[in-house]
mmCIF file of C-alpha atoms in Angstrom:
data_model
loop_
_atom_site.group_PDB
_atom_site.id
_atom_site.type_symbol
_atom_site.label_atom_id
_atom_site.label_comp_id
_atom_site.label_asym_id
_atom_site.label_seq_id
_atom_site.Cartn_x
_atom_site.Cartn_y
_atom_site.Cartn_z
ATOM 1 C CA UNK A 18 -2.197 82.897 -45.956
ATOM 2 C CA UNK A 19 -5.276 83.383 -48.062
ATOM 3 C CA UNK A 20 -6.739 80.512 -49.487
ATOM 4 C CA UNK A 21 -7.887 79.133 -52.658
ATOM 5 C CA UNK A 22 -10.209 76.213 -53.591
ATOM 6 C CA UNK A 23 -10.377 74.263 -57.083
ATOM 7 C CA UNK A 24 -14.071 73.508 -57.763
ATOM 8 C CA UNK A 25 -14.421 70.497 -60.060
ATOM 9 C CA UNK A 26 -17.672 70.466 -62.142
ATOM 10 C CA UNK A 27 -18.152 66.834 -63.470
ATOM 11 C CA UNK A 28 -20.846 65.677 -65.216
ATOM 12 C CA UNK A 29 -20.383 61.868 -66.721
ATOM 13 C CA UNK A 30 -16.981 62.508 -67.378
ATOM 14 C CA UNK A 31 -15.862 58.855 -65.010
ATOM 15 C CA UNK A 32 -12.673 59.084 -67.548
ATOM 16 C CA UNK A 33 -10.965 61.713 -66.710
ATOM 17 C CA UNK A 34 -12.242 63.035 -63.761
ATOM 18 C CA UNK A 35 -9.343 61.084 -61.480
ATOM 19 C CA UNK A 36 -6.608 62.603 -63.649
ATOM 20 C CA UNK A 37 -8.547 66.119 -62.740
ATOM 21 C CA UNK A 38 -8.401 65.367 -59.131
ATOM 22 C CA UNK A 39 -5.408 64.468 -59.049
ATOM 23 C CA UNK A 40 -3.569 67.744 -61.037
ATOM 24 C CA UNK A 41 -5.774 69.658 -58.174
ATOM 25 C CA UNK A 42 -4.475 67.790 -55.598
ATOM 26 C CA UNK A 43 -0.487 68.383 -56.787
ATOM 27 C CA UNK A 44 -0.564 71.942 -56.175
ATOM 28 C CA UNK A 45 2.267 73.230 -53.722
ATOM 29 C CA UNK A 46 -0.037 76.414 -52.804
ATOM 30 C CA UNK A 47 -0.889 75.128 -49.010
ATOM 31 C CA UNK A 48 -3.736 76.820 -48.713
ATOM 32 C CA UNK A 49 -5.672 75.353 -51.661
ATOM 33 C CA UNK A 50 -8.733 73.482 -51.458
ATOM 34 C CA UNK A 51 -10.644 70.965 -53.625
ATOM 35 C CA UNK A 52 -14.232 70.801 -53.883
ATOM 36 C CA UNK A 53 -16.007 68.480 -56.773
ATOM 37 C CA UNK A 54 -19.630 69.307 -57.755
ATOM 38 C CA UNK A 55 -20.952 65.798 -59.079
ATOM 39 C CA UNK A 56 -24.375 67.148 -61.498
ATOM 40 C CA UNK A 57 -25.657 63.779 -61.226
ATOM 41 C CA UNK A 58 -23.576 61.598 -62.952
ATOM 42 C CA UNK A 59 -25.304 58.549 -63.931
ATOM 43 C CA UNK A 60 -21.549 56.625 -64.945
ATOM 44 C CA UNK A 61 -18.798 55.746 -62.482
ATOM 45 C CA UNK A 62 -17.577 58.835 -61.292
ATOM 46 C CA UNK A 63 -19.136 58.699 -57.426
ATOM 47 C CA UNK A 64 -17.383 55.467 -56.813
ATOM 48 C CA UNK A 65 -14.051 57.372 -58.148
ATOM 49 C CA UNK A 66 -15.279 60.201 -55.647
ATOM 50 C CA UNK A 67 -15.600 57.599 -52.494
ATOM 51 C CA UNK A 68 -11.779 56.672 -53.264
ATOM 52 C CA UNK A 69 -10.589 60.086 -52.347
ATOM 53 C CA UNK A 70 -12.162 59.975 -48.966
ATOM 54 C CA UNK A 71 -11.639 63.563 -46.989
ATOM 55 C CA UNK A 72 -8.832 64.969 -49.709
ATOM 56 C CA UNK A 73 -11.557 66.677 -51.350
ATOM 57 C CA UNK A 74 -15.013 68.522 -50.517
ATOM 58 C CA UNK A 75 -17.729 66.196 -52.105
ATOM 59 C CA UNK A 76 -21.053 67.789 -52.998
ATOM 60 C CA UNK A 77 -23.629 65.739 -55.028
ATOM 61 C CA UNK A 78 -26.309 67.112 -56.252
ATOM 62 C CA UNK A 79 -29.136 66.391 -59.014
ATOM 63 C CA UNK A 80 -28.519 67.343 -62.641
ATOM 64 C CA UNK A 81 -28.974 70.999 -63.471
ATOM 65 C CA UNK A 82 -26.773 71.846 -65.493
ATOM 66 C CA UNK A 83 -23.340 73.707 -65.872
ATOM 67 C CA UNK A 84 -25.191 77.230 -64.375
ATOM 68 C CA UNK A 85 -26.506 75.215 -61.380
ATOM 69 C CA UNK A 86 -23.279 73.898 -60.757
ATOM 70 C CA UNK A 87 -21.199 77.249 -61.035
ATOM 71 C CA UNK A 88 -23.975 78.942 -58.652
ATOM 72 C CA UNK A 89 -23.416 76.150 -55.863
ATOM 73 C CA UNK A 90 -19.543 76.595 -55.859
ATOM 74 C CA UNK A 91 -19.540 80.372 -56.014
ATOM 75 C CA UNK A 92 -22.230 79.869 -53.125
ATOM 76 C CA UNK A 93 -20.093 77.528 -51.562
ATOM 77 C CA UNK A 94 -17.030 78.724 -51.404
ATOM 78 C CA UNK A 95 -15.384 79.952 -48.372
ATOM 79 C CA UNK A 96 -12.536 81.026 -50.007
ATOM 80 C CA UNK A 97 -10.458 84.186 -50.974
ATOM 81 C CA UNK A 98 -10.389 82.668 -55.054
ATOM 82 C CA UNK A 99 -11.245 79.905 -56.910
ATOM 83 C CA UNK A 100 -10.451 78.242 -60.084
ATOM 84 C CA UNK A 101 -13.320 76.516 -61.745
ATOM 85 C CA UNK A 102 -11.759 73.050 -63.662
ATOM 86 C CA UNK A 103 -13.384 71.536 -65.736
ATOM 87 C CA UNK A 104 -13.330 67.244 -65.191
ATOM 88 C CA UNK A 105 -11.901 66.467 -68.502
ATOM 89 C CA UNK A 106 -9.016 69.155 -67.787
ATOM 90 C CA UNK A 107 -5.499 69.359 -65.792
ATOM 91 C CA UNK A 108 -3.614 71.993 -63.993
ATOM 92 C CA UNK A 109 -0.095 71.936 -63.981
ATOM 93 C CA UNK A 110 2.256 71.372 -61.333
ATOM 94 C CA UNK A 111 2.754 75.025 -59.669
ATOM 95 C CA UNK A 112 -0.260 76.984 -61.265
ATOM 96 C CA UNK A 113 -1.670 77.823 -57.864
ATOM 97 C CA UNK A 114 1.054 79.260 -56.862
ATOM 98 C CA UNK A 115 1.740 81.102 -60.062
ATOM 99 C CA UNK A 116 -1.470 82.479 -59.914
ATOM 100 C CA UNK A 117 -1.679 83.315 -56.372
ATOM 101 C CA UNK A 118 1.978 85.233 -56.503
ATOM 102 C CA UNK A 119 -0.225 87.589 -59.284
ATOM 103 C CA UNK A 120 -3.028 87.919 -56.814
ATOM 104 C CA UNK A 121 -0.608 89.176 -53.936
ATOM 105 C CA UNK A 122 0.791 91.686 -56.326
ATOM 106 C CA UNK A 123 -2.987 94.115 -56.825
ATOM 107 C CA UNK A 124 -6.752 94.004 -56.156
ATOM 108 C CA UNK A 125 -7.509 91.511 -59.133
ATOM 109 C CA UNK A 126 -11.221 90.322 -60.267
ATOM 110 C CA UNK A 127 -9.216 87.437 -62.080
ATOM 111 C CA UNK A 128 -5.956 86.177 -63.288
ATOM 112 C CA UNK A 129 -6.265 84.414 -66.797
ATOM 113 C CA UNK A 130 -3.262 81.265 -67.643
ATOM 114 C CA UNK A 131 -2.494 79.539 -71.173
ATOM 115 C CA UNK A 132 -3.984 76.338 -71.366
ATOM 116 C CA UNK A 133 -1.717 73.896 -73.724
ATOM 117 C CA UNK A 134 -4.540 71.863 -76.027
ATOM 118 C CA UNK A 135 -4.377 68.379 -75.278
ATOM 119 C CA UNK A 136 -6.928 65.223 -77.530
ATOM 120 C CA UNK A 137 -8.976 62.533 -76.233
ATOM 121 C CA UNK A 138 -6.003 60.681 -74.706
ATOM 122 C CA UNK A 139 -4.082 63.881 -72.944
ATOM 123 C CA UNK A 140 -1.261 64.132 -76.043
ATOM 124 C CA UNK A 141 -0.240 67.034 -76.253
ATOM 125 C CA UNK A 142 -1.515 68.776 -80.215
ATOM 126 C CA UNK A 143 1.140 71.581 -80.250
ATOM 127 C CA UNK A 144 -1.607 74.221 -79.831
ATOM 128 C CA UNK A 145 -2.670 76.715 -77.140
ATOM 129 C CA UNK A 146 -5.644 78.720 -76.076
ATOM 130 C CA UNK A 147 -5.756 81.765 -76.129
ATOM 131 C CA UNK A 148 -3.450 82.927 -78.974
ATOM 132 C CA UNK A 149 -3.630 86.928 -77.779
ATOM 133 C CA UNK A 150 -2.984 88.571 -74.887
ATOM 134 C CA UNK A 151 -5.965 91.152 -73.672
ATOM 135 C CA UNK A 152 -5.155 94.374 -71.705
ATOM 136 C CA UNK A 153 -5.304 94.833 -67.850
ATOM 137 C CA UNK A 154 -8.625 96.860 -68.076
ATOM 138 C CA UNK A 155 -10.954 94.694 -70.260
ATOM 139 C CA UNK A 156 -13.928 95.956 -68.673
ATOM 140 C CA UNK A 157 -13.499 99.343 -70.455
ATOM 141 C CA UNK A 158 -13.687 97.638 -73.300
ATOM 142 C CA UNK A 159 -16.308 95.306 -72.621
ATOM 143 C CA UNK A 160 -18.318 97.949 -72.000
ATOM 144 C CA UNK A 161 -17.886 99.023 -75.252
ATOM 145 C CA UNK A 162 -19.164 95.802 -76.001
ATOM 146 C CA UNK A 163 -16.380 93.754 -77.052
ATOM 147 C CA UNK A 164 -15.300 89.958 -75.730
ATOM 148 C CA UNK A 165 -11.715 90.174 -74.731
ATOM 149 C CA UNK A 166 -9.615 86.975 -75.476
ATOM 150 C CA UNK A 167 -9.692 84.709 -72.614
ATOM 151 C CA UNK A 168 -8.618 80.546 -72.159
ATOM 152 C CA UNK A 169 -12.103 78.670 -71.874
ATOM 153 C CA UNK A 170 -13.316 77.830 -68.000
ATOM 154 C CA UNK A 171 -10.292 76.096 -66.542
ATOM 155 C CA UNK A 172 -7.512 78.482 -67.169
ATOM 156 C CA UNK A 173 -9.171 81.173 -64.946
ATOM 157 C CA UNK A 174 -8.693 81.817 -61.252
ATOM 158 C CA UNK A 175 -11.082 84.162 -59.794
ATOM 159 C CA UNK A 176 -11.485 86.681 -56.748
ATOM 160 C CA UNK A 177 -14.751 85.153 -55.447
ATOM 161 C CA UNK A 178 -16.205 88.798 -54.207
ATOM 162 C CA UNK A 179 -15.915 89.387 -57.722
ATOM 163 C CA UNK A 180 -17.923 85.915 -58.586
ATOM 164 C CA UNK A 181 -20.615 86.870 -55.886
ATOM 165 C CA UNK A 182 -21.284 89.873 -57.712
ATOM 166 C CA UNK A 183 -22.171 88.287 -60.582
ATOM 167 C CA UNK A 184 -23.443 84.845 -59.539
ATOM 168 C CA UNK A 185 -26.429 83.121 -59.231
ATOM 169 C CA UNK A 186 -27.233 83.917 -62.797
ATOM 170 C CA UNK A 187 -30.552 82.174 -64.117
ATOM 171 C CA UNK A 188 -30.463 78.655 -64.921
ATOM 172 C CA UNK A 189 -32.464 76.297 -67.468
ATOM 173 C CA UNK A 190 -32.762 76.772 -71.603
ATOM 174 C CA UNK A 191 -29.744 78.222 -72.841
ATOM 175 C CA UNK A 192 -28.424 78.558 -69.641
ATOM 176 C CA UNK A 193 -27.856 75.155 -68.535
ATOM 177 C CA UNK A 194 -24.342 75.460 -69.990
ATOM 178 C CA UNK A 195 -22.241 78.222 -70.701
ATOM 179 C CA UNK A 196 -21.311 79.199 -67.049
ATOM 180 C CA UNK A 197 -17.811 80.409 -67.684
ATOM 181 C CA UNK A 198 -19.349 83.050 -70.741
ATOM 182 C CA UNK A 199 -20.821 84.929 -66.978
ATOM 183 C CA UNK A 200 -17.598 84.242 -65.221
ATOM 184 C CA UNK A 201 -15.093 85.580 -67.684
ATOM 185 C CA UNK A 202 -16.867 88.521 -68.945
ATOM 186 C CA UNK A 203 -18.844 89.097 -65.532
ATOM 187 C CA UNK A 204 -15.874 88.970 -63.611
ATOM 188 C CA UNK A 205 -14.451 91.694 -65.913
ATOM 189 C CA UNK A 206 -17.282 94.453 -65.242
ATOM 190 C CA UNK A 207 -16.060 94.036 -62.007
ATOM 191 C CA UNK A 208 -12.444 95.046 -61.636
ATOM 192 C CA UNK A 209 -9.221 94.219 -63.352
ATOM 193 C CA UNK A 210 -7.944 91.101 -65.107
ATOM 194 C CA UNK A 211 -4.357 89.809 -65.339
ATOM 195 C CA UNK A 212 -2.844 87.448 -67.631
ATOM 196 C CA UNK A 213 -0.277 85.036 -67.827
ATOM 197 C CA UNK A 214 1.440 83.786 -70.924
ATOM 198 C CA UNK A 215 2.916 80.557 -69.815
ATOM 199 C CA UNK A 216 0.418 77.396 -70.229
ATOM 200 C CA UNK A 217 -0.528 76.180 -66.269
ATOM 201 C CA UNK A 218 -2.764 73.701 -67.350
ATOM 202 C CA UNK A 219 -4.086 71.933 -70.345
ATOM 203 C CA UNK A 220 -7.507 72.247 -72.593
ATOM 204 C CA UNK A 221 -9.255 68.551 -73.328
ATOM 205 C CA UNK A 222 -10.381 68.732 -76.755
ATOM 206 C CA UNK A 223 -12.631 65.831 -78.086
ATOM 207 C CA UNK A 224 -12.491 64.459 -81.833
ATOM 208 C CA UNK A 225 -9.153 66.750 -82.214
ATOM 209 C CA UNK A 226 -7.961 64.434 -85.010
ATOM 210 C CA UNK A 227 -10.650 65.302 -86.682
ATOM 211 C CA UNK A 228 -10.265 67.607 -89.602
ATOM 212 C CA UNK A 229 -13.375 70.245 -88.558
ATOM 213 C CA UNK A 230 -14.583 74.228 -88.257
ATOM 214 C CA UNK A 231 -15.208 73.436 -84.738
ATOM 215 C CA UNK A 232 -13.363 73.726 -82.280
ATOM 216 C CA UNK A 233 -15.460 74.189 -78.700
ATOM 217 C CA UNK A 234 -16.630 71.023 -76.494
ATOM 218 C CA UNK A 235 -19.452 71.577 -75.730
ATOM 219 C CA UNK A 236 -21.866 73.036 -78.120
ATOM 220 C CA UNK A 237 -21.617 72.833 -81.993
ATOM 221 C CA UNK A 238 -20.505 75.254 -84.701
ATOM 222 C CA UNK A 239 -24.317 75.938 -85.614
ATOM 223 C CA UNK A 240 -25.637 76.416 -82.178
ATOM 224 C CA UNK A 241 -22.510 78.038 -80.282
ATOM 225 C CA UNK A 242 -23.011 81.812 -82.037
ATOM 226 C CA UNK A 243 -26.471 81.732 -81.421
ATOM 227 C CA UNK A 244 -26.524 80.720 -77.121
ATOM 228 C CA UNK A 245 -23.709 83.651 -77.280
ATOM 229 C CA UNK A 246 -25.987 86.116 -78.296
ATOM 230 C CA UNK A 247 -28.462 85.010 -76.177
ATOM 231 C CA UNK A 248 -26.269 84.997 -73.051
ATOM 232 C CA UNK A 249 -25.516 88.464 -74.067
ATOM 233 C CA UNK A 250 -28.782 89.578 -73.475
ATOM 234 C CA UNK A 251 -28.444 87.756 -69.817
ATOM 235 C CA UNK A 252 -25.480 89.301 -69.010
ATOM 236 C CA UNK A 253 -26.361 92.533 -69.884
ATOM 237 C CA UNK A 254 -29.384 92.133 -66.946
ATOM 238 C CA UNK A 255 -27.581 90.960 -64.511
ATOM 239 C CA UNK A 256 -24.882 93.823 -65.161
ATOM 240 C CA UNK A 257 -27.074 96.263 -65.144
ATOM 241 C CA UNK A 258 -29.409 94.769 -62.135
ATOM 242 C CA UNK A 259 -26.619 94.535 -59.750
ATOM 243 C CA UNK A 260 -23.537 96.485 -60.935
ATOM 244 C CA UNK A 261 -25.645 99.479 -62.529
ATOM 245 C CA UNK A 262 -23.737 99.079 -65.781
ATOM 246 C CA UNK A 263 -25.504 99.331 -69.018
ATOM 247 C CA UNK A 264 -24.166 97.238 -71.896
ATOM 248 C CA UNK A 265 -24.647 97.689 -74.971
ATOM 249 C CA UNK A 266 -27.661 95.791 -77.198
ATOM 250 C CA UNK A 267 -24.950 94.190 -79.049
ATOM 251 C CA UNK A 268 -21.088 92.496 -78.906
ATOM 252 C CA UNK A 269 -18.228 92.031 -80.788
ATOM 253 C CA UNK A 270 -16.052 89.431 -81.180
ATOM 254 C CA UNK A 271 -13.713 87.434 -83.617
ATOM 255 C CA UNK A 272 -14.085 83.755 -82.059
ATOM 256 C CA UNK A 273 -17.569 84.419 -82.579
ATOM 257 C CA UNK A 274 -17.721 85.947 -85.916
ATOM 258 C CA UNK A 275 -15.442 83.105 -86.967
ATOM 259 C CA UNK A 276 -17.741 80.322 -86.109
ATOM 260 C CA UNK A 277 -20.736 82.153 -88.498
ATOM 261 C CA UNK A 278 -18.127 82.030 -90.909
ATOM 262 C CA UNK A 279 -17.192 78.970 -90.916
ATOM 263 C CA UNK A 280 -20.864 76.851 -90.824
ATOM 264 C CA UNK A 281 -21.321 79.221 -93.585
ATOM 265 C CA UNK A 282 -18.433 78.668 -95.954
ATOM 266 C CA UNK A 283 -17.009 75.326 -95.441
ATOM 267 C CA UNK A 284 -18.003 73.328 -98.270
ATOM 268 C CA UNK A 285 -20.006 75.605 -99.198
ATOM 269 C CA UNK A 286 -20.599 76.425 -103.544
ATOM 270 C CA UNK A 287 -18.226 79.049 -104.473
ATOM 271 C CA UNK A 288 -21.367 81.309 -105.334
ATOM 272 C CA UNK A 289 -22.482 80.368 -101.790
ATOM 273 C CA UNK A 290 -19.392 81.863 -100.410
ATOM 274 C CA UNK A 291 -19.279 84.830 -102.507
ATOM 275 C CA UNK A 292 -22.991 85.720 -101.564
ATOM 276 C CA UNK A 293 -21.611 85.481 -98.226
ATOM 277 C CA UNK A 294 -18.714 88.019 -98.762
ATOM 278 C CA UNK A 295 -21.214 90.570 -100.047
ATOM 279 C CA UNK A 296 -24.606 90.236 -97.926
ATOM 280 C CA UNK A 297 -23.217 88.887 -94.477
ATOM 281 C CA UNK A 298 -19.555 89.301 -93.493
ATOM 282 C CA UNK A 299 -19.856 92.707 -92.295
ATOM 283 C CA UNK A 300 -19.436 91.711 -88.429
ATOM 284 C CA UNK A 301 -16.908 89.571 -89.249
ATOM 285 C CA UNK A 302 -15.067 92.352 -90.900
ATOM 286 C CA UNK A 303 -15.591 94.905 -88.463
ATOM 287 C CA UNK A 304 -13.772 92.558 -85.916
ATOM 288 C CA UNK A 305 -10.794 92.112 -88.025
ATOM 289 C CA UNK A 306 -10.691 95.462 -89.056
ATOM 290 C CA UNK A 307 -11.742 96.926 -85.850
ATOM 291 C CA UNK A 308 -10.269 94.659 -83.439
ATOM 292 C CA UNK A 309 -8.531 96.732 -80.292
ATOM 293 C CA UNK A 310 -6.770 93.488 -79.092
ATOM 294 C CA UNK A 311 -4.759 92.697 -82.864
ATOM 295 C CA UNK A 312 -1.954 94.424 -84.192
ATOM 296 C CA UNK A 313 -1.900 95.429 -87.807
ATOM 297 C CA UNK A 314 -0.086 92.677 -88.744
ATOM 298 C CA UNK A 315 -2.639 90.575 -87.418
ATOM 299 C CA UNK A 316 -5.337 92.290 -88.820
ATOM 300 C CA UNK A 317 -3.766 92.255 -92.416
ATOM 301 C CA UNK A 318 -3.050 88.633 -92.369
ATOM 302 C CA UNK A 319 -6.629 87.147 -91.158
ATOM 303 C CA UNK A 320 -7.834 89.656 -93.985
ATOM 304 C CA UNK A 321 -5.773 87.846 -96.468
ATOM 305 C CA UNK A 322 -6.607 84.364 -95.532
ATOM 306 C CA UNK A 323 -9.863 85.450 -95.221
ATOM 307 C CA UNK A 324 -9.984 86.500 -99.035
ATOM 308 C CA UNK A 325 -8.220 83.153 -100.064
ATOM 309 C CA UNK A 326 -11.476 81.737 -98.681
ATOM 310 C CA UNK A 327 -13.109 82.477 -102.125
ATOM 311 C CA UNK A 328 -11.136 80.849 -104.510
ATOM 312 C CA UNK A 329 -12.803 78.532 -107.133
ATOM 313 C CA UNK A 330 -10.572 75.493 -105.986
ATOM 314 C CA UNK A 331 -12.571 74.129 -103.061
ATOM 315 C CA UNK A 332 -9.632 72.410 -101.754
ATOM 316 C CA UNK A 333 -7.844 75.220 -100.346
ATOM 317 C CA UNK A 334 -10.566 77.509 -99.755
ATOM 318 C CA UNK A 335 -12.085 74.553 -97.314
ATOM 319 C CA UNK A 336 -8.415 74.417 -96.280
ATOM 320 C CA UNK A 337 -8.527 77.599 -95.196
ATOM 321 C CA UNK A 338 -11.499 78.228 -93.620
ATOM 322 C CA UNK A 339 -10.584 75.465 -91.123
ATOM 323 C CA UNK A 340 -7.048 77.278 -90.914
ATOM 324 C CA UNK A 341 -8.858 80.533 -89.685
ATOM 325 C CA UNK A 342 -11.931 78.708 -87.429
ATOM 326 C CA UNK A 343 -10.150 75.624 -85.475
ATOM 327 C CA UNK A 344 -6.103 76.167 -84.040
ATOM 328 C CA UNK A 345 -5.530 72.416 -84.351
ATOM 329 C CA UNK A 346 -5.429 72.577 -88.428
ATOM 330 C CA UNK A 347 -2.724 75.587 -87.871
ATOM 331 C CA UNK A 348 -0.187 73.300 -85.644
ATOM 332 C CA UNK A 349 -1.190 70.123 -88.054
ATOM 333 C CA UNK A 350 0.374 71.905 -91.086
ATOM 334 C CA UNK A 351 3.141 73.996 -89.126
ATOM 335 C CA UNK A 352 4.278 70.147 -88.286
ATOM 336 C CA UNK A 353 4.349 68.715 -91.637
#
């Protein structure tokens, strides 16, 4: 039976770290293992670790940084896969299994799951990540230079030959977070992806009741486009360092685009956002317009939503802007 291990990255998150564990631990997939990477947690969440005893790997190390902690478990592990879960985040009941019943069926580089959104307190928001489903050969396309849609860090399973490929990437600046950007894409330029459109786990998202443009964890609205671009340029070394692949200079993608446009238009002046329209929205465009992933229904309704972002009546344009940025204001209104 080939085996898979779960490798927790925790960092300060004493919360919800147990309830992490513990989803990894439920799996019916005998041969899974679980491994938890402590990046020198300065809260609670060793003495949580010491109640576990031998049902998980421990490994405690000093704090580094997301990057540090992805290159110890790829390093690490001893296994045929791995899923990388985040400590604020849950697998279902079954996913390993799931997963490993796609692995069995073809050489995959990774297998991709829906991940139901859940707040601060593990409700359940009505949302899901990711909303469309990429194509088997993504790397074609990322070589083209475009981000295929993918569920953040913890709904991805991965063939760890394809991880060693890829990983260690550099660590420190920009890179002390951001692991899973390498994984997901990285893992791509490798060999094939799979997806799978049930949810297997669930997304932690923090200040969800909060009416916002953002929606990522971990880095703001401001500062998330820009550490993209920049981890561009890192994967695009390491690709073409070990796997001989050049990339090109730049990417495209919507999630991306979407975050430029929305620091720059929520309550923004409506000559602000018209300026905008005219001087800067050209890459946001293109990956509407251009977008190999969408259908044309797709791509006809973001463009209309997109124009209702320049009304005069700041209301709804703000309205919409967080309808097109942040997935939570979509399932708030479909429920009232």
């Amino acid at each position: 039976m080939k085996q898979i291990a779960i490798v927790i990255c925790n960092y300060n998150y004493e919360r919800f770290l147990a309830e992490a564990i513990d989803s990894a631990l439920a799996q019916d997939y005998p041969g899974t293992r679980v491994i938890v990477i402590d990046d020198g947690s300065t809260d609670g969440s060793r003495a949580i670790l010491e109640q576990y005893g031998s049902r998980v790997s421990t490994v405690l190390k000093e704090n580094g940084g997301q990057v540090s902690a992805y290159n110890l478990g790829v390093e690490i592990a001893d296994t045929e896969y791995v899923i990388f879960l985040d400590s604020d985040d849950v697998l279902y009941p079954g996913a390993v299994t799931e997963v490993m019943r796609i692995f069995e069926e073809g050489d995959l580089a990774k297998v991709q799951f829906r991940l139901d959104v859940i707040d601060e307190a593990g409700n359940q928001t009505g949302a899901y990540v990711p909303n469309t489903e990429p194509p088997t050969d993504c790397g074609s396309l990322l070589r083209d230079g475009w981000l295929y849609p993918s569920p953040p860090a913890s709904g991805n399973a991965y063939s760890v030959k394809a991880l060693k490929a890829i990983f260690p990437v550099p660590e420190g600046g920009i890179n002390r977070y951001g692991a899973d950007f390498y994984a997901i894409y990285g893992a791509a330029l490798v060999g094939p992806v799979a997806s799978l459109t049930q949810s297997l786990g669930a997304y932690r998202v923090h200040h969800a009741a909060t009416p916002s443009v953002s929606f990522a964890n971990s880095e703001q609205i401001k500062k998330a486009p820009k550490a993209f671009k920049e981890r561009w340029v890192t994967l695009r070394e390491v690709a073409k360092d070990r796997l001989s692949i050049e990339l090109p200079p730049t990417f495209h993608d919507f999630a991306h685009e979407k975050a430029y446009m929305g620091s720059s238009l929520y309550h923004a002046t409506l000559r602000a956002r018209w300026r905008w329209m005219f001087n800067d929205s050209s890459a946001y465009l293109h990956t509407i317009v251009a977008n190999p992933f969408w259908g044309l229904k797709k791509k006809m309704g973001t463009l209309l939503l997109s124009c209702l972002c320049l009304v005069p009546y700041s209301p709804l344009s703000d309205f919409v802007v967080r309808y097109i940025t942040n997935p939570l204001a979509r399932r708030s209104t479909a429920g009232n």
